Short mmCIF file of N, CA and C in Angstrom, two decimals:
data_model
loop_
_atom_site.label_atom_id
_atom_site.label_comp_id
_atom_site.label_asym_id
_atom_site.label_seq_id
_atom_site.Cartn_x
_atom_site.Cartn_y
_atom_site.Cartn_z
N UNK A 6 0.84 -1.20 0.00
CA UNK A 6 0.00 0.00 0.00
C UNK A 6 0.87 1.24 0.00
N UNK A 7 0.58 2.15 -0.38
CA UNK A 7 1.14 3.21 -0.75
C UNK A 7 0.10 4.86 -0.85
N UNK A 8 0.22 5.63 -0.12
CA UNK A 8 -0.83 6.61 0.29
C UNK A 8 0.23 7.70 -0.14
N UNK A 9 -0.93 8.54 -1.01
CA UNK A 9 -0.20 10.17 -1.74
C UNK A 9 -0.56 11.40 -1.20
N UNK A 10 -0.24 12.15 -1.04
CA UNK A 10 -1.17 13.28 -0.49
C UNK A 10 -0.22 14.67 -1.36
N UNK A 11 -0.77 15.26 -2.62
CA UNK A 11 -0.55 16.42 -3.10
C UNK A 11 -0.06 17.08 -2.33
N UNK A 12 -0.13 18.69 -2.25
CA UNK A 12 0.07 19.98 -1.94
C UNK A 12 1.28 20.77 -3.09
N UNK A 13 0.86 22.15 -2.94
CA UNK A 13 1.47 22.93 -3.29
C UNK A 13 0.66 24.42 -4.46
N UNK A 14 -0.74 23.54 -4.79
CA UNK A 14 -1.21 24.30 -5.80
C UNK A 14 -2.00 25.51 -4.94
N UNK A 15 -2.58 26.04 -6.08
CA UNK A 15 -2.80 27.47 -5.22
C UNK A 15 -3.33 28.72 -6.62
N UNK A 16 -3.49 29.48 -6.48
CA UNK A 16 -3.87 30.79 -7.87
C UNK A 16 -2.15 31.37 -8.49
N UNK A 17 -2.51 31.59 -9.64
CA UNK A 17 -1.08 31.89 -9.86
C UNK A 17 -1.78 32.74 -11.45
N UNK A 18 -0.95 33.09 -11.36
CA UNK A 18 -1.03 34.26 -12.52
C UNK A 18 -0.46 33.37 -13.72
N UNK A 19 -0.72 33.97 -15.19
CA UNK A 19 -0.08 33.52 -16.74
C UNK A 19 0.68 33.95 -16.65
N UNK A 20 1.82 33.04 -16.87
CA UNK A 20 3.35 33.10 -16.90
C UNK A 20 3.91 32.79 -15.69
N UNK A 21 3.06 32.80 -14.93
CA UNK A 21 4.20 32.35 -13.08
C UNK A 21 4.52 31.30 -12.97
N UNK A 22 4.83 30.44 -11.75
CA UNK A 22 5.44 28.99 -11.48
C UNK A 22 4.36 28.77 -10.35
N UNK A 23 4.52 27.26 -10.27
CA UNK A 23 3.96 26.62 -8.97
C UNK A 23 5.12 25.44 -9.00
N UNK A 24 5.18 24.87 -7.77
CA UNK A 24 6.08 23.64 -7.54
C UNK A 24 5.20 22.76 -6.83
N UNK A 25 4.28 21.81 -7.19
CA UNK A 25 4.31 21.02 -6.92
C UNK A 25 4.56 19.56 -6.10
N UNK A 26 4.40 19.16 -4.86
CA UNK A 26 5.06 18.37 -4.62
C UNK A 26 4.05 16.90 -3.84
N UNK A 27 4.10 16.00 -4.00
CA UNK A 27 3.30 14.64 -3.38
C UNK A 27 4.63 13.39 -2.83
N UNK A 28 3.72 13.60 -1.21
CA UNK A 28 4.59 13.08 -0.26
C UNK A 28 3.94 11.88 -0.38
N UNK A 29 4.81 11.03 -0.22
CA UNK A 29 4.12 9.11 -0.32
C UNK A 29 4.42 8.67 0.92
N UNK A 30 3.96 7.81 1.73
CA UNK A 30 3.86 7.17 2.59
C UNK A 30 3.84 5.40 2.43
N UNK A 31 4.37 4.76 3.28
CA UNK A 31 4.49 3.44 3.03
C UNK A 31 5.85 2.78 2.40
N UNK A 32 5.77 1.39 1.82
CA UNK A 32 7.22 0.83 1.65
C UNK A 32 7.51 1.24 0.73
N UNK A 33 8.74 0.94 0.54
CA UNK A 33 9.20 0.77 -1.04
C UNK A 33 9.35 1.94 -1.99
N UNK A 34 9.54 3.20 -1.24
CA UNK A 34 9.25 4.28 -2.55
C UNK A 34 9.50 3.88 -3.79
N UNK A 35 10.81 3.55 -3.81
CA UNK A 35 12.01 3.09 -4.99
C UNK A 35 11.14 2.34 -5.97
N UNK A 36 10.45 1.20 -5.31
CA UNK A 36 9.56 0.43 -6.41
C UNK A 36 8.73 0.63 -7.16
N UNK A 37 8.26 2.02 -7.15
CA UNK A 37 7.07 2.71 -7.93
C UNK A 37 7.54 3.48 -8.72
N UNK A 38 6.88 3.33 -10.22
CA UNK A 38 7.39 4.47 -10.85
C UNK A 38 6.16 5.44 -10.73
N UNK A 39 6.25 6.67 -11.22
CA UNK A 39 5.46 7.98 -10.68
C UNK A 39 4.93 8.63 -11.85
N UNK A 40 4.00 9.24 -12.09
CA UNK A 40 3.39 9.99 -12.75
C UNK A 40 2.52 11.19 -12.39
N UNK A 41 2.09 12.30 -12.82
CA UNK A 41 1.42 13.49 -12.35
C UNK A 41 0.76 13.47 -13.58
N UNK A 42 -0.90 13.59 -13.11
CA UNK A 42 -1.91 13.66 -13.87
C UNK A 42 -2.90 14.76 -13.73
N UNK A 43 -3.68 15.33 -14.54
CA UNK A 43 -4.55 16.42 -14.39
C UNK A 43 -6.09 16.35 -14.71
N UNK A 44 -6.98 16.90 -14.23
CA UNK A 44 -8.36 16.69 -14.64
C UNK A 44 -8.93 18.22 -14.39
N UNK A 45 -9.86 18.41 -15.33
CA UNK A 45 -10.68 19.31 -15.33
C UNK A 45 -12.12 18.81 -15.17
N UNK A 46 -13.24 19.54 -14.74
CA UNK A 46 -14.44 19.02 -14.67
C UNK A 46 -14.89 19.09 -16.20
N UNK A 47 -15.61 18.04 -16.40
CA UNK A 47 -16.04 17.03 -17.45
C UNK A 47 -15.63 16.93 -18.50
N UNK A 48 -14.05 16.64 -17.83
CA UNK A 48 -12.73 15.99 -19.15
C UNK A 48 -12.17 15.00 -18.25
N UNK A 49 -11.51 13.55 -19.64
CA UNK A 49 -10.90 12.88 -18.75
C UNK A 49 -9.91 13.53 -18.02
N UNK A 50 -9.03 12.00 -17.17
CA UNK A 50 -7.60 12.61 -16.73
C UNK A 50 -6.76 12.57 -17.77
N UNK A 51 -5.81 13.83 -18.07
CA UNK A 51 -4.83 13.99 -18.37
C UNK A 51 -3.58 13.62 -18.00
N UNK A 52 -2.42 13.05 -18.72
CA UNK A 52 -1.70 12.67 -18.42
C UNK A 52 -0.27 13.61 -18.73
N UNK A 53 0.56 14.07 -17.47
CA UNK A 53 1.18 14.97 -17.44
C UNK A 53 2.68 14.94 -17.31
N UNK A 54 3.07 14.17 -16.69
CA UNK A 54 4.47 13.71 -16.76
C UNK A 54 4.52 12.40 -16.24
N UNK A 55 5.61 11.67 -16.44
CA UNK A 55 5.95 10.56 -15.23
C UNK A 55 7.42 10.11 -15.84
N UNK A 56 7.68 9.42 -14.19
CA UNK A 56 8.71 9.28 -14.03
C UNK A 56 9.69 8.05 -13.49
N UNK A 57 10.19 7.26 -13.54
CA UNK A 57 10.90 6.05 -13.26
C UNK A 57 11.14 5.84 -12.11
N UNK A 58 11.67 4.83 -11.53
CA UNK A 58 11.78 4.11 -10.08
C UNK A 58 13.44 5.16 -9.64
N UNK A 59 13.94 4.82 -10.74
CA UNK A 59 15.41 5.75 -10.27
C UNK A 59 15.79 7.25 -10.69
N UNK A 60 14.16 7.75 -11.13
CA UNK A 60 14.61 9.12 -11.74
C UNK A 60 15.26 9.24 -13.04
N UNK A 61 15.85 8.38 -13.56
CA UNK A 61 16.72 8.61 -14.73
C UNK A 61 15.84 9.08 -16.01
N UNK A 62 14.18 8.86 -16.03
CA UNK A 62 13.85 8.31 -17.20
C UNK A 62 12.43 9.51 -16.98
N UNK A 63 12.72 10.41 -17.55
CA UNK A 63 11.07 11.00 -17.65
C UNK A 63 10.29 11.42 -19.12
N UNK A 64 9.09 11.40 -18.95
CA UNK A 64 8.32 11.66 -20.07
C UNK A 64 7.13 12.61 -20.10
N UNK A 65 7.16 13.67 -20.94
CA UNK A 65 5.94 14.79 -20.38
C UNK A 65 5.06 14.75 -21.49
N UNK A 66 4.09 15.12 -21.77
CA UNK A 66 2.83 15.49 -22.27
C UNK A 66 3.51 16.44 -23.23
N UNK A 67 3.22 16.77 -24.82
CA UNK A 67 3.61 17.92 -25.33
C UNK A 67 3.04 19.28 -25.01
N UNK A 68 1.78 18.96 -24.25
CA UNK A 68 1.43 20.26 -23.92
C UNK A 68 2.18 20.92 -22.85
N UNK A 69 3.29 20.60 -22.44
CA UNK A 69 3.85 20.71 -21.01
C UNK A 69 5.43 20.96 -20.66
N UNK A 70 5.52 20.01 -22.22
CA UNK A 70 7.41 19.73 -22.18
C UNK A 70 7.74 20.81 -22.61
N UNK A 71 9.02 20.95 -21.86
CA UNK A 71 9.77 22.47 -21.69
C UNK A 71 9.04 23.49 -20.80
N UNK A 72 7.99 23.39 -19.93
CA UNK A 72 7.44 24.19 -18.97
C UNK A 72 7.70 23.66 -17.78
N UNK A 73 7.62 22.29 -18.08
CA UNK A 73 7.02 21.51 -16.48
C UNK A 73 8.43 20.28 -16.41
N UNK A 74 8.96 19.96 -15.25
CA UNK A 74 9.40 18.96 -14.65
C UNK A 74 9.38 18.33 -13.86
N UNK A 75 9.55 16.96 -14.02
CA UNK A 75 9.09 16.03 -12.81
C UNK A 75 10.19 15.24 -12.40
N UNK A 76 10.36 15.19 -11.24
CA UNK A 76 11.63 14.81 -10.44
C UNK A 76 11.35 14.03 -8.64
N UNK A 77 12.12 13.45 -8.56
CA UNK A 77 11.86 12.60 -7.13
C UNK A 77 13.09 12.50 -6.64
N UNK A 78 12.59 12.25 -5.17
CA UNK A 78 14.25 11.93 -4.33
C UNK A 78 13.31 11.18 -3.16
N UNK A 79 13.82 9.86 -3.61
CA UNK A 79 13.69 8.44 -3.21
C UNK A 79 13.88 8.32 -1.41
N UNK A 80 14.81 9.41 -1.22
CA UNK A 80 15.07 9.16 0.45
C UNK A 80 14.10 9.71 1.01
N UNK A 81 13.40 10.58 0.31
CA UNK A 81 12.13 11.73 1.04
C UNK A 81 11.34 11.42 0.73
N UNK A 82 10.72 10.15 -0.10
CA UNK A 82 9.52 10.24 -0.54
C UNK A 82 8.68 10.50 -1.11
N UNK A 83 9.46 11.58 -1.69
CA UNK A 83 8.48 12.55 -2.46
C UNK A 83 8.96 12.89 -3.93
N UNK A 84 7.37 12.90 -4.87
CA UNK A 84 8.00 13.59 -6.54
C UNK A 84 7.77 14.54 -6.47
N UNK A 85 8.22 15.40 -7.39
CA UNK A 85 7.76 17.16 -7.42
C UNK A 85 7.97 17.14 -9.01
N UNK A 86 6.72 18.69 -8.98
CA UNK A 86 6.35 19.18 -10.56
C UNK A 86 6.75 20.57 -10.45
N UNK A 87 7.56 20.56 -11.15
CA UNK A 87 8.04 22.15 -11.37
C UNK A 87 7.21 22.69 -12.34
N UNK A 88 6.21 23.70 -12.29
CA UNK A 88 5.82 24.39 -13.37
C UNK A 88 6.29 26.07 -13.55
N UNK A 89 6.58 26.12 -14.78
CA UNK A 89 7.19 27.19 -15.01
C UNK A 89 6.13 27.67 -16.41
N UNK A 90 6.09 29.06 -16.27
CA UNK A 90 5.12 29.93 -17.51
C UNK A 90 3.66 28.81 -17.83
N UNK A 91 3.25 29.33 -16.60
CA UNK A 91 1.69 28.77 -16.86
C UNK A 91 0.60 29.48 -17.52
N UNK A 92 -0.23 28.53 -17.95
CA UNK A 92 -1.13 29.41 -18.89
C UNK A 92 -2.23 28.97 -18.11
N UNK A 93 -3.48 29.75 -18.79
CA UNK A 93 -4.78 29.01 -18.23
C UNK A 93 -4.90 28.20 -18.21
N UNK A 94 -5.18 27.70 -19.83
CA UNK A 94 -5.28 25.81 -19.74
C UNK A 94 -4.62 25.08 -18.95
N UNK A 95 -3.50 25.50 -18.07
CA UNK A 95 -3.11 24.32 -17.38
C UNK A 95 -4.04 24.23 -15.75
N UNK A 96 -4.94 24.67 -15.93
CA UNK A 96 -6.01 25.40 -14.98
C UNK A 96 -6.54 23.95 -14.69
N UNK A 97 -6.64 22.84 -13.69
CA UNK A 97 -6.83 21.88 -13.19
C UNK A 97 -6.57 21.50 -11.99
N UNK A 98 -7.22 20.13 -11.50
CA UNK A 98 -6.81 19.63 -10.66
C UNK A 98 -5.66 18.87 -10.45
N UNK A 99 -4.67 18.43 -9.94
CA UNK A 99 -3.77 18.17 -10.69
C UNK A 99 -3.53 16.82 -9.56
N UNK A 100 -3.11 15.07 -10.17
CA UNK A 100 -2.82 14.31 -9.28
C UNK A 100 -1.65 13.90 -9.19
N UNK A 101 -0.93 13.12 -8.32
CA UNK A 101 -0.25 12.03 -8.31
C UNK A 101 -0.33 10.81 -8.35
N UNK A 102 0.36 10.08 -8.93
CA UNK A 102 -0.30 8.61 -9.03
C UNK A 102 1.43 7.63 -8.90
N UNK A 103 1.16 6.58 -8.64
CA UNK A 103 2.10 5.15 -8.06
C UNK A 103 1.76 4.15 -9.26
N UNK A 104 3.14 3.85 -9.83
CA UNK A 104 2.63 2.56 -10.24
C UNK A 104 3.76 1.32 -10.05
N UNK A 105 3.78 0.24 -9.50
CA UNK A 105 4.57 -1.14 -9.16
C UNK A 105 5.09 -1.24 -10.52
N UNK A 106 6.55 -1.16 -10.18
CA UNK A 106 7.13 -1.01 -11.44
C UNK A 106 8.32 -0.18 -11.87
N UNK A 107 9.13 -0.47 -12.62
CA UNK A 107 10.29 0.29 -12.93
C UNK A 107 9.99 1.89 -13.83
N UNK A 108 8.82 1.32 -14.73
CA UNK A 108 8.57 2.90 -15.63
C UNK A 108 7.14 2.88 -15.41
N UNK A 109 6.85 4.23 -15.56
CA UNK A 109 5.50 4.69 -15.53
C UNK A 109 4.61 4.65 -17.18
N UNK A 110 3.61 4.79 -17.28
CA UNK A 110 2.77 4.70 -18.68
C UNK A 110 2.09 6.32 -18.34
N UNK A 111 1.15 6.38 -19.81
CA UNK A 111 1.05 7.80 -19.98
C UNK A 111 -0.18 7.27 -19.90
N UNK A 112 -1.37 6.09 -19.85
CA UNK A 112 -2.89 6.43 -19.34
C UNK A 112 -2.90 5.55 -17.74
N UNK A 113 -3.82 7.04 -17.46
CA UNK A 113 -4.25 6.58 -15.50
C UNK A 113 -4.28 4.66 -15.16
N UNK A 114 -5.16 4.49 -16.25
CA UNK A 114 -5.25 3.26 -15.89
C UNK A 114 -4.16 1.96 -15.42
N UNK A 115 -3.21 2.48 -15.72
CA UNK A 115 -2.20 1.51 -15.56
C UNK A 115 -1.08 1.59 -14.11
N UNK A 116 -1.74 2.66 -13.16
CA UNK A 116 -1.55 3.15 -12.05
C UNK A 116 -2.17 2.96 -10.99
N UNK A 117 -1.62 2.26 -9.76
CA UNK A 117 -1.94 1.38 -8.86
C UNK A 117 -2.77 2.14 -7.65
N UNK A 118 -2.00 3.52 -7.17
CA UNK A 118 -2.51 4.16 -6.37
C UNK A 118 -2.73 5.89 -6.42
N UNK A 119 -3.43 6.59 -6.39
CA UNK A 119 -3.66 7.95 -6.16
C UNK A 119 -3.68 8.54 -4.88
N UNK A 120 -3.36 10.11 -4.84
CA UNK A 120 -3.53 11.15 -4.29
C UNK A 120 -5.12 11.84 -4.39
N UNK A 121 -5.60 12.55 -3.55
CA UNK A 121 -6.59 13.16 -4.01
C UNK A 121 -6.89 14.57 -4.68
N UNK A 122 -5.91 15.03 -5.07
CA UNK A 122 -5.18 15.64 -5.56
C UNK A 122 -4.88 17.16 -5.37
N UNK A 123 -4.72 18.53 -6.10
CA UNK A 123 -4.78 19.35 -5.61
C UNK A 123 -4.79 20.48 -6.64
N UNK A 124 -5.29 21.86 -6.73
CA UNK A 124 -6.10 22.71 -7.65
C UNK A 124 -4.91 23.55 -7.89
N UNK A 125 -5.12 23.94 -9.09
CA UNK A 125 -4.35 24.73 -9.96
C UNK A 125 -4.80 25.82 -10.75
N UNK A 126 -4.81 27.02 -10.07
CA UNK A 126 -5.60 27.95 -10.97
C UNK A 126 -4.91 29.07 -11.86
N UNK A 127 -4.73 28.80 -12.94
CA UNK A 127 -3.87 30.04 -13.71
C UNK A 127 -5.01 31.25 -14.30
N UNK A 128 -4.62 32.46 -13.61
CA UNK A 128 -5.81 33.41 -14.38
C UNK A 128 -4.36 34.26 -15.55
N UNK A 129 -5.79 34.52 -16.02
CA UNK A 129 -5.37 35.23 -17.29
C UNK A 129 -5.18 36.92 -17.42
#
């Protein structure tokens, strides 16, 4: 078992940053690879970055790459999303997700455990 808990989002202006970060709880950080996902009301989840068991290996969304990074440090528990020059559209809820496993996949479904996640508001 493995329990996520977001924080960090908040209102932010077009063009500002937010950082992101989801603290995990339970065994094994190392064994999960990681992903950060997004939802808006009545759209699926979006899939936003993710990231490997050892960090080496990440993959972002084109709507995202070169704005946003996703990064972990295995002793703390925790991944983090760097967002940099936000726009509206990135205006969501935004999750974390676990998956058993060395690499992460780009749909939710293939992800073992969630966060409940946390809001992201870019005004314009």
């Amino acid at each position: 078992q493995v329990q996520l808990v977001e924080s960090g989002g908040g209102l932010v202006q077009a063009g500002g940053s937010l950082r992101l970060s989801c603290a995990a709880s339970g065994r094994s950080f190392s064994n999960y690879a990681m992903g950060w996902f997004r939802q808006v009301p009545g759209k699926e989840r979006e899939f936003v970055a993710r990231i490997s068991w050892d960090g080496r290996s990440t993959y972002y969304a084109g709507s995202v790459k070169g704005r946003f990074t996703i990064s972990r440090d295995n002793a703390k528990n925790t991944v983090d999303l760097q967002m940099i020059l936000l726009k509206p559209e990135d205006t969501a809820v935004y999750y974390c997700a676990a998956r058993g496993g060395s690499y992460g996949y780009i749909t939710p479904e293939k992800y073992d455990y969630w966060g409940r996640g946390t809001q992201v508001t870019v005004s314009s």
